[in-house]
Coordinates of C-alpha atoms and ligand atoms in Angstrom, one line a residue:
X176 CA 113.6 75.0 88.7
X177 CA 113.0 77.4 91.6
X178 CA 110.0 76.9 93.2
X179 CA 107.0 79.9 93.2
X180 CA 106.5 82.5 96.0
X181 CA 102.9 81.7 97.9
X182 CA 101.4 85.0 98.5
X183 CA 98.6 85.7 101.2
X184 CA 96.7 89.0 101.0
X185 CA 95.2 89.9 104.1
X186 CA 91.4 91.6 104.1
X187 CA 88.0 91.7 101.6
X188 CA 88.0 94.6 100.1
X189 CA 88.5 96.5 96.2
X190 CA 92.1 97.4 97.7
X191 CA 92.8 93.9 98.6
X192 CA 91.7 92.4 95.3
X193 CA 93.8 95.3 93.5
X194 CA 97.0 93.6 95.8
X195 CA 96.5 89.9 94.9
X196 CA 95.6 91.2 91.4
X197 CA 99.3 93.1 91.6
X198 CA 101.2 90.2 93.3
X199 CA 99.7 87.6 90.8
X200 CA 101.6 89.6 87.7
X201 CA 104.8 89.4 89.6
X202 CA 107.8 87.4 88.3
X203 CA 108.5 84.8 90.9
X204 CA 104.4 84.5 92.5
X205 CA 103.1 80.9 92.2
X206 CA 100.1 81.6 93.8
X207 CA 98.1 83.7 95.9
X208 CA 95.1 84.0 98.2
X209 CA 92.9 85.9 99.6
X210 CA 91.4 85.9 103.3
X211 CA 88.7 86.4 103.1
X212 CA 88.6 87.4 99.9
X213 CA 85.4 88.4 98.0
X214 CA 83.3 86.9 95.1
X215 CA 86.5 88.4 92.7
X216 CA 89.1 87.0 94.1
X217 CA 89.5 84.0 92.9
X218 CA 90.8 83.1 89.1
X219 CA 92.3 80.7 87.4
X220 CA 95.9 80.4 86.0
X221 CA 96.6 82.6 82.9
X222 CA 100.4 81.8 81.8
X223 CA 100.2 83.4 78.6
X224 CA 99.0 86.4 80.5
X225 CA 97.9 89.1 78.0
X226 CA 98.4 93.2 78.8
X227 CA 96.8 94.0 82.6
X228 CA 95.9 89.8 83.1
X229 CA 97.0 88.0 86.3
X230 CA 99.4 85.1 85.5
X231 CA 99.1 83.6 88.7
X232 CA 95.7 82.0 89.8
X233 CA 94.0 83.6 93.1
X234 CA 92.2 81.5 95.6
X235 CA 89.3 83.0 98.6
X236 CA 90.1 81.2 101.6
X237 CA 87.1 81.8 104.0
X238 CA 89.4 83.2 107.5
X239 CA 88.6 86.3 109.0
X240 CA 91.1 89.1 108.6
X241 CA 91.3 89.5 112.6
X242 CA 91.7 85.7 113.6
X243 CA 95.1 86.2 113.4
X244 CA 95.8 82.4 114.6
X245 CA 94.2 80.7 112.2
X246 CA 96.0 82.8 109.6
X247 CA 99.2 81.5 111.0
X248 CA 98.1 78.7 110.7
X249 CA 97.3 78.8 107.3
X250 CA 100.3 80.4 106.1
X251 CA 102.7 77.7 107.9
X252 CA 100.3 75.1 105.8
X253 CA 100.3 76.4 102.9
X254 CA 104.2 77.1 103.1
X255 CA 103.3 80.9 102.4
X256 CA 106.3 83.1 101.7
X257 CA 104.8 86.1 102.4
X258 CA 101.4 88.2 103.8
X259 CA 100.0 91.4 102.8
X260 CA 97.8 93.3 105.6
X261 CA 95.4 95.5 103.6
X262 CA 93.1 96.5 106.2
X263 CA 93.8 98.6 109.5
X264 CA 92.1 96.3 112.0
X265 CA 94.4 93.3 111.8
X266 CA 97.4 95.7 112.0
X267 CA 95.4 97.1 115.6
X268 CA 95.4 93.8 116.8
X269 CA 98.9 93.2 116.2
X270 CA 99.1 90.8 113.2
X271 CA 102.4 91.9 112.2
X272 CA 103.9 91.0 115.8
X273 CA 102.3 88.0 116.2
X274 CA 103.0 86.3 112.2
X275 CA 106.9 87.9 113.2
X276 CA 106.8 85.9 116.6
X277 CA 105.9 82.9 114.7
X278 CA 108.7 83.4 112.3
X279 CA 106.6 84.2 109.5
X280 CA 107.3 87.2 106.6
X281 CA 104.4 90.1 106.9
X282 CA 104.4 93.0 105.1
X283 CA 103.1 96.1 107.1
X284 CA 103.7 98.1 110.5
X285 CA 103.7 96.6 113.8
X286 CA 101.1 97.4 116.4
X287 CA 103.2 100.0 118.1
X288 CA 104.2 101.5 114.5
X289 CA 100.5 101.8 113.5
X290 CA 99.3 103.7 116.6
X291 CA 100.2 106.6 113.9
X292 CA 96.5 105.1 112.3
X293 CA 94.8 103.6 114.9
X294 CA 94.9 106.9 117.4
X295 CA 94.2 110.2 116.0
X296 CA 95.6 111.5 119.5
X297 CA 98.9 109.4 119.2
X298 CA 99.1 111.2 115.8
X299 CA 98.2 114.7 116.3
X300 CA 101.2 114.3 119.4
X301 CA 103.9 112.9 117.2
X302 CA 103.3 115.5 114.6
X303 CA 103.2 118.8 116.8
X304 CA 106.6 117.0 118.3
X305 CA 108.5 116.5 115.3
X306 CA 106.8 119.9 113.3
X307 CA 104.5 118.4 111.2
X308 CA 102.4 121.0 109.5
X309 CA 98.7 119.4 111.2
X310 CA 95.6 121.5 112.0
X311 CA 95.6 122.8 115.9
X312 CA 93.8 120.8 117.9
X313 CA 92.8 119.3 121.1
X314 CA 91.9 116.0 122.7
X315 CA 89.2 115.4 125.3
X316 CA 88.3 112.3 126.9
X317 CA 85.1 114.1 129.0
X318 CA 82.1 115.1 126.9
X319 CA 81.4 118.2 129.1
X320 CA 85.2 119.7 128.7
X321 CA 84.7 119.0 125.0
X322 CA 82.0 120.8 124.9
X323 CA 83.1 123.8 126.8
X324 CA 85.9 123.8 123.9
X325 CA 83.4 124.1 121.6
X326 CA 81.5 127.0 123.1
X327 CA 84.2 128.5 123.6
X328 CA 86.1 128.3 120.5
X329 CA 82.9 129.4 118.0
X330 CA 83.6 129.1 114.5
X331 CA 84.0 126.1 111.8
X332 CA 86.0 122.8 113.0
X333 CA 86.3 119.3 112.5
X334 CA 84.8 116.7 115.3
X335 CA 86.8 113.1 115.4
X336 CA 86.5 109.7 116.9
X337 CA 90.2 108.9 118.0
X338 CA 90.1 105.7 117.0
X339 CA 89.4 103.4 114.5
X340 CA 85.9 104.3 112.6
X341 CA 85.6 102.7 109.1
X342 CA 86.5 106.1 107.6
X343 CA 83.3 107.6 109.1
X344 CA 84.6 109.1 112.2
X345 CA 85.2 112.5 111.5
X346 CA 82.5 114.9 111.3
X347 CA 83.2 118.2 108.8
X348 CA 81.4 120.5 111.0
X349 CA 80.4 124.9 109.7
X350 CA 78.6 125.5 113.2
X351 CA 78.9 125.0 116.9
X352 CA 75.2 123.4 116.9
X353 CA 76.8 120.8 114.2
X354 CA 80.0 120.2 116.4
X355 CA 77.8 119.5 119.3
X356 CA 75.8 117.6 118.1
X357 CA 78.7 115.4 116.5
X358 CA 80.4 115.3 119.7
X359 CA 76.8 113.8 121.6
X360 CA 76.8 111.1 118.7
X361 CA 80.7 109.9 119.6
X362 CA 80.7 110.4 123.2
X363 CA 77.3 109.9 124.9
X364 CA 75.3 107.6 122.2
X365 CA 79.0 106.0 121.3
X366 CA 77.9 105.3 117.4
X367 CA 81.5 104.3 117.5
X368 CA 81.8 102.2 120.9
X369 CA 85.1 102.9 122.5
X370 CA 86.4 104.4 119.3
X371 CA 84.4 107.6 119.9
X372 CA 85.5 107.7 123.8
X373 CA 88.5 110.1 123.1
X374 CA 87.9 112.3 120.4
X375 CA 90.1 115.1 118.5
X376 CA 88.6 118.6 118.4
X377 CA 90.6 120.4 115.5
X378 CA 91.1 123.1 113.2
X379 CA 89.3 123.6 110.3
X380 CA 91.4 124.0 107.1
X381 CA 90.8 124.7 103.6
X382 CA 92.3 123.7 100.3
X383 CA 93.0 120.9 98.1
X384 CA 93.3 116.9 99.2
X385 CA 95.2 115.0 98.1
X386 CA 96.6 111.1 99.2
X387 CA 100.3 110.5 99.1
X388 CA 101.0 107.0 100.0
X389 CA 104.8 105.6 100.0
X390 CA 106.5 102.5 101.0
X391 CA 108.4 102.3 104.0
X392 CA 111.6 100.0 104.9
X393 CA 111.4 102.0 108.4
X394 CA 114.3 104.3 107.5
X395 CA 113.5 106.0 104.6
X396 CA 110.5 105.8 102.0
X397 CA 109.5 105.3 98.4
X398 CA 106.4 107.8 97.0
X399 CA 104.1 106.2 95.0
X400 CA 102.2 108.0 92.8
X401 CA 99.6 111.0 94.5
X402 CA 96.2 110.2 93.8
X403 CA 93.4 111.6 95.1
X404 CA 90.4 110.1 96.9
X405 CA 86.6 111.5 97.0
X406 CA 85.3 110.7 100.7
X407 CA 81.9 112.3 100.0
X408 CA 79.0 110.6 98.6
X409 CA 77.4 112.9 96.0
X410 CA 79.1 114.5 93.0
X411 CA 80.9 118.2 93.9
X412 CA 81.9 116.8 96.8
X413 CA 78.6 117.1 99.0
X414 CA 76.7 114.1 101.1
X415 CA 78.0 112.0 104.0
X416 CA 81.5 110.9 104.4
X417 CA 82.2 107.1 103.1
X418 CA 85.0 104.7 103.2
X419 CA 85.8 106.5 99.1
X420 CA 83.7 106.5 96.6
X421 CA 86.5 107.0 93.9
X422 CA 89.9 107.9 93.5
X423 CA 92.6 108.9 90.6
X424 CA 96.8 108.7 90.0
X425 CA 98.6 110.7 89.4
X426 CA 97.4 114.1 90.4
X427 CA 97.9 116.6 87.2
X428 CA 98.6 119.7 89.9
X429 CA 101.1 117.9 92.3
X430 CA 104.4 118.1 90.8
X431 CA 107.7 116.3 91.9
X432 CA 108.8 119.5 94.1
X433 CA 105.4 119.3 95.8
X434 CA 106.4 115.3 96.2
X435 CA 109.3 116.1 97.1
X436 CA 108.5 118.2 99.7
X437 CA 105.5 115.9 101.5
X438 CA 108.4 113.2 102.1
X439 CA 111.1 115.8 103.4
X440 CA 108.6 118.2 105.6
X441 CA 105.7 115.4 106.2
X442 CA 107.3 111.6 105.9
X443 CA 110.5 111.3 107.2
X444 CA 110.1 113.7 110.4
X445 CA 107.5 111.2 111.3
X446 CA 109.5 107.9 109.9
X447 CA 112.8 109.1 111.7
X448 CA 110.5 109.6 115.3
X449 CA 109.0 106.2 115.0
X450 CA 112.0 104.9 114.1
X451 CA 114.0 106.8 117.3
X452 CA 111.0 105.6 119.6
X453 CA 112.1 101.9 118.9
X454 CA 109.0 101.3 116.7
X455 CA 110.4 102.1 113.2
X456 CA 107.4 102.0 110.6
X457 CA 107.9 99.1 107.6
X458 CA 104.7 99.0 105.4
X459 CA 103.1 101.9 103.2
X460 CA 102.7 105.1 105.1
X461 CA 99.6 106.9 103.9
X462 CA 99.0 110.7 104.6
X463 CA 95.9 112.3 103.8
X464 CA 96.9 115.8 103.3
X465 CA 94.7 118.8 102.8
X466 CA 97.3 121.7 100.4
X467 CA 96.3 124.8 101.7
X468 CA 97.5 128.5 100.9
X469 CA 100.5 127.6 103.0
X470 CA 101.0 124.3 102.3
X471 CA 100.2 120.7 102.8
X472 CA 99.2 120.2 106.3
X473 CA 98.4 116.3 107.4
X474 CA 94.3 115.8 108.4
X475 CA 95.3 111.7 108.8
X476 CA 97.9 109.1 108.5
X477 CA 97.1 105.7 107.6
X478 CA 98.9 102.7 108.3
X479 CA 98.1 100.8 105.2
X480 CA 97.5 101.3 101.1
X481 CA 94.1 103.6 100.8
X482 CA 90.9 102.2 99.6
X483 CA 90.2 103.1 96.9
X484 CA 93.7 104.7 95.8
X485 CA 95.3 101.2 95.7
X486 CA 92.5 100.5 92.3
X487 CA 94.1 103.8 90.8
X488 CA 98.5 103.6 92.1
X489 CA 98.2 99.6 91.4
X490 CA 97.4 99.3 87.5
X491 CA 100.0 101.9 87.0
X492 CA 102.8 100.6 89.1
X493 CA 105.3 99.1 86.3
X494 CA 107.6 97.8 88.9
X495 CA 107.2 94.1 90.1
X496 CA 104.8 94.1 93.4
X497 CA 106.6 91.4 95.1
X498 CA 110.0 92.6 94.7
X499 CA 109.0 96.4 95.6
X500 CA 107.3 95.1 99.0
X501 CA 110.0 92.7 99.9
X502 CA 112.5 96.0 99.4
X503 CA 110.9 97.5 102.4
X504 CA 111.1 94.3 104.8
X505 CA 114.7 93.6 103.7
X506 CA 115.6 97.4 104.4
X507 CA 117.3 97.7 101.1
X508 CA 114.6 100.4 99.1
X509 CA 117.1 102.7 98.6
X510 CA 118.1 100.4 95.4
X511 CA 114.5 100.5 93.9
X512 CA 113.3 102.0 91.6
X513 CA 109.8 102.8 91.1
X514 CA 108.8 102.5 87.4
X515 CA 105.5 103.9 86.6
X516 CA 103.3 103.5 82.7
X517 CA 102.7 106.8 81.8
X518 CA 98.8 107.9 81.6
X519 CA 96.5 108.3 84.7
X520 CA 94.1 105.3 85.9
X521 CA 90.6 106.4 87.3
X522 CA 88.5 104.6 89.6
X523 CA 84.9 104.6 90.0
X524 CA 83.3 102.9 93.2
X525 CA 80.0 101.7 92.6
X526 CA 78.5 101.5 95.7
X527 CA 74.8 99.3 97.2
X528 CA 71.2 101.3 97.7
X529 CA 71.3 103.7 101.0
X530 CA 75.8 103.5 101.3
X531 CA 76.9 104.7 103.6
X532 CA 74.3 103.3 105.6
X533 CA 73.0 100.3 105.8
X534 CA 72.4 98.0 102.5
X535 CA 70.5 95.3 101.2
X536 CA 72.6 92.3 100.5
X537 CA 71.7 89.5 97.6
X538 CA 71.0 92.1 94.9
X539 CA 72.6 90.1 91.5
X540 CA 75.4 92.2 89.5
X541 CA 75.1 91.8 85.4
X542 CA 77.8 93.0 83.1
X543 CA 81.2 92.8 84.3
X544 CA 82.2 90.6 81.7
X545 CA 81.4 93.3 79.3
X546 CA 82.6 96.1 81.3
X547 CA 86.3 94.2 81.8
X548 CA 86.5 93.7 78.3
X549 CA 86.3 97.7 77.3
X550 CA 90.6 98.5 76.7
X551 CA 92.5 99.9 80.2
X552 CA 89.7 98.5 82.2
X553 CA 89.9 96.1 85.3
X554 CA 86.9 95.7 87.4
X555 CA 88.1 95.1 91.3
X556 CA 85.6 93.5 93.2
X557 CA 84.6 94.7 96.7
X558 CA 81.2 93.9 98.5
X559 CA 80.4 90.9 96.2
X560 CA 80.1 86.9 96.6
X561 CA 79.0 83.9 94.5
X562 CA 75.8 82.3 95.3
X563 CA 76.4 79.2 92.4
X564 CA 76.8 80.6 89.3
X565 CA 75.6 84.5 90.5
X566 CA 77.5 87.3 91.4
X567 CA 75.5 89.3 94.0
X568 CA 76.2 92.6 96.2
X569 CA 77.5 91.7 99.6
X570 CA 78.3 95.4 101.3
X571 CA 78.2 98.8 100.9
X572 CA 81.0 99.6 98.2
X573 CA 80.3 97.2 95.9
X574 CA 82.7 97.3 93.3
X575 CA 85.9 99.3 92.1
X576 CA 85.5 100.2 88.6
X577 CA 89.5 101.3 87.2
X578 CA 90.3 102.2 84.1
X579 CA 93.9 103.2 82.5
X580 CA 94.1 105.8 79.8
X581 CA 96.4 108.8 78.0
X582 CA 95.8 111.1 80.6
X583 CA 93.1 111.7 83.5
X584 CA 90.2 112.6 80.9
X585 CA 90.9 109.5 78.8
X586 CA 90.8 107.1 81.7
X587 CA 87.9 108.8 82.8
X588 CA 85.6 108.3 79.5
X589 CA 87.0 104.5 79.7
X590 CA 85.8 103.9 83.2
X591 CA 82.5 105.6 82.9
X592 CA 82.3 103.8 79.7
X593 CA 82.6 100.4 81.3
X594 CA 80.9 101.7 84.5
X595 CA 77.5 101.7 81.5
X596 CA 78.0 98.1 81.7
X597 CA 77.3 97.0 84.9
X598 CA 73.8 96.5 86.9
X599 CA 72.3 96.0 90.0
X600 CA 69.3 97.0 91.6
X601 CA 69.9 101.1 93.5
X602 CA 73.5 100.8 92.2
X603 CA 75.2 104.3 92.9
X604 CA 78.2 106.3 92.3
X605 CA 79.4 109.5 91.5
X606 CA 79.8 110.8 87.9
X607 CA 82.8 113.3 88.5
X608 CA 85.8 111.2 89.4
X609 CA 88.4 112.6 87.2
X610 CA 86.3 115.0 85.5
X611 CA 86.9 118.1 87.4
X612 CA 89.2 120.3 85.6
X613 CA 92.8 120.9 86.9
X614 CA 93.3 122.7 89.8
X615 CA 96.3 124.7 91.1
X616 CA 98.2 123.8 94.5
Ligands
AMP158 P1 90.0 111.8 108.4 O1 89.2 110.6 108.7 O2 90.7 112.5 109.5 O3 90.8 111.7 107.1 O4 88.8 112.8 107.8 C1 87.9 112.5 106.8 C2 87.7 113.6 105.9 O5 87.2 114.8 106.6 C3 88.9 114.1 105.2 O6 89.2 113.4 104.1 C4 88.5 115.6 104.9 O7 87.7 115.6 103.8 C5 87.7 116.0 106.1 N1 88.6 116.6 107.1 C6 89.2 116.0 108.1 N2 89.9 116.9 108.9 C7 89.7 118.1 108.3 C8 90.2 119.4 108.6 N3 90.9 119.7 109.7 N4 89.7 120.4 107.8 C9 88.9 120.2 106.8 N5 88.5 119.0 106.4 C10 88.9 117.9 107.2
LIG159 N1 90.7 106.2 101.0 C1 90.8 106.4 102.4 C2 91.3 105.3 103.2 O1 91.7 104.3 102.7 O2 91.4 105.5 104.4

């Protein structure tokens, strides 16, 4: 008999345990691990594997997602087919060059290819070259010129870190006083260290957002489902910005002309200008896209699967993991096809007391079983560990409560049913993930 495919996901995270949880239902996976993993990531071996069950057991293995030599290491070991970046940060550091250099199979973009992420300038540049709908903007690397901007351009705009800030780097700003004050955070108190240094002065639009991720085999892509993401902390969209404190797939209002046309107007301008730049872009290809009256314009490109999306495209995805990801690395996804279960999946992210700031750690976490038993339901784990036999909180976004249903109301009353469930101490989350009524384009 043919020997199993070793999987390694890469990072610690709800989006990373929704991966392994993916790559352990498909056909030819043996096993899979996750570095570091969290306190749900690892499970034993379930042949029999009922509806939404990983058959392959998942194993934590305690390496840090940016000591990119001991994961070599560990995946020449352990005779590991194949790696799955989740996070940005490895892919800054250049995990898929160095695991390519070593003769090992990564899935995700190069350094060079995920400058399209890790620099909002890089970005912003490649888009107004290749006619990328994006808001107008500037960059400044001087906090007195980006503050002259501001005077001089009054009126509502949006005040970015360049690079890499947890999701937290952009500041949603209605008045100059706001936008100044955002820019003295990034570039003279540098909340965000070097990240903040350059930062992106832009446009402010208005509309709907929406997350279209797709695969990418460099020369052309896949869509996944759209989903939608909620970045702000309190219900109706108000509070802080956070990594994502819920997310849903398919969107109801986004059609497959509007798909259509986010690939053709948005996707492959920028695939085919990586790809003529000598840095063609393999992995998924995320664009966070605000729809306005004229369109979709792009407010971000991510270089990875989103978190939380992945909890809500994942469950749905009908189409084996392994053999969808390998498609893109083997440059051959024209011949896939992307089978989807019909229904929508919701995901609720219950996040830690005072998220998105700082948070108590140790608080223990009752009722999961229960809430993973409700139908449609998987519970992805995020900010937790194992202290013996206890599950406790270990981060801000503590877990990623998904649930599958008929349509987007359905999965919604199953989440927030199973969402009932669960307990910990200051345990928050927002009660409106998939219960806002459709909205047009
Ligand atoms: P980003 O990190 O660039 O995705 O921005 C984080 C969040 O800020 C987005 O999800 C939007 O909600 C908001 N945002 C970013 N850019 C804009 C913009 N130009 N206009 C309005 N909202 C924006
Ligand atoms: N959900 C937003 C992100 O993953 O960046």
């Amino acid at each position: 008999m043919k020997k199993g495919k070793r999987v390694l996901v890469v990072g610690s995270g709800g989006r990373e345990h929704a991966l392994a949880w993916a790559l352990a239902r498909a056909a030819e996976v043996e096993r899979v691990y996750v570095a570091p993993g969290n306190g749900g990531t690892t499970w034993p071996p379930s042949p029999e594997a009922p509806d939404l069950q990983p058959r392959a057991p998942a194993r934590s293995v305690p390496i840090r997602p940016d000591d990119i030599q001991t994961l070599i290491d560990f995946a020449r070991e352990q005779a590991i087919d194949l790696t799955v970046v989740g996070p940005e940060t490895p892919l800054a550091h250049g995990i898929v060059d160095a695991f390519q250099a070593a003769g090992l199979r990564i899935f995700g973009p190069t350094r060079a290819a995920a400058r399209i992420e890790t620099s909002k300038a890089f970005a912003k540049a490649l888009m107004r070259a290749c006619g990328v709908p994006t808001p107008d903007y500037a960059v400044f690397h001087r906090f007195e010129e980006a503050r002259a901007y501001l005077r001089a351009h009054p009126g509502p705009v949006v005040v970015k870190a360049s690079g890499l800030a947890g999701g937290k780097g952009a500041f949603v700003c209605d008045t100059t006083e706001e936008a100044e004050e955002a820019l003295h955070r990034l570039m003279r108190e540098r909340i965000f260290g070097e990240a903040g240094d350059t930062v992106v002065i832009e446009e402010r639009l208005y509309g709907s957002e929406l997350s279209m991720l797709a695969l990418s085999d460099g020369r052309m892509v896949k869509p996944l489902l759209p989903a939608r993401d909620h970045k702000r902390l309190m219900d109706g969209d108000r509070g802080p910005n956070t990594g994502g404190m819920g997310a849903y797939a398919p969107v109801p209002e986004v059609g497959p002309d509007a798909v259509e046309r986010v690939v053709q107007q948005i996707m492959m301008p920028v695939l085919d200008a990586l790809a003529r730049q000598g840095t063609p872009f393999v992995g998924v290809l995320y664009a966070g896209l605000m729809w306005t009256a004229s369109g979709p314009f792009v407010l971000e490109f991510n270089a990875r699967f989103g978190d939380p999306e992945a909890q809500a495209i994942l469950p749905l995805l009908e189409t084996d993991g392994l053999e969808a990801l390998e498609a893109c690395l083997e440059g051959r996804l024209e011949d896939l096809s992307l089978r989807w279960r019909p229904g929508a999946c919701v995901t609720v992210v219950l996040a830690s007391p005072g998220y998105p700031g700082p948070v108590p750690e140790g608080l223990p976490i009752s009722g999961l079983e229960d809430a993973a038993a409700q139908e449609g339901v998987l519970v992805f784990h995020a900010g937790t560990r194992r202290e013996g036999a206890q599950l406790v909180t270990a981060g801000g976004r503590v877990l990623a409560v998904s649930a599958i249903g008929p349509d987007l109301p359905g999965a919604a009353a199953r989440a927030y049913a199973a969402v009932e469930r669960i307990h910990f101490e200051g345990m928050s989350f927002r009660r409106d993930i998939g219960r806002v009524p459709v909205r047009s384009l």
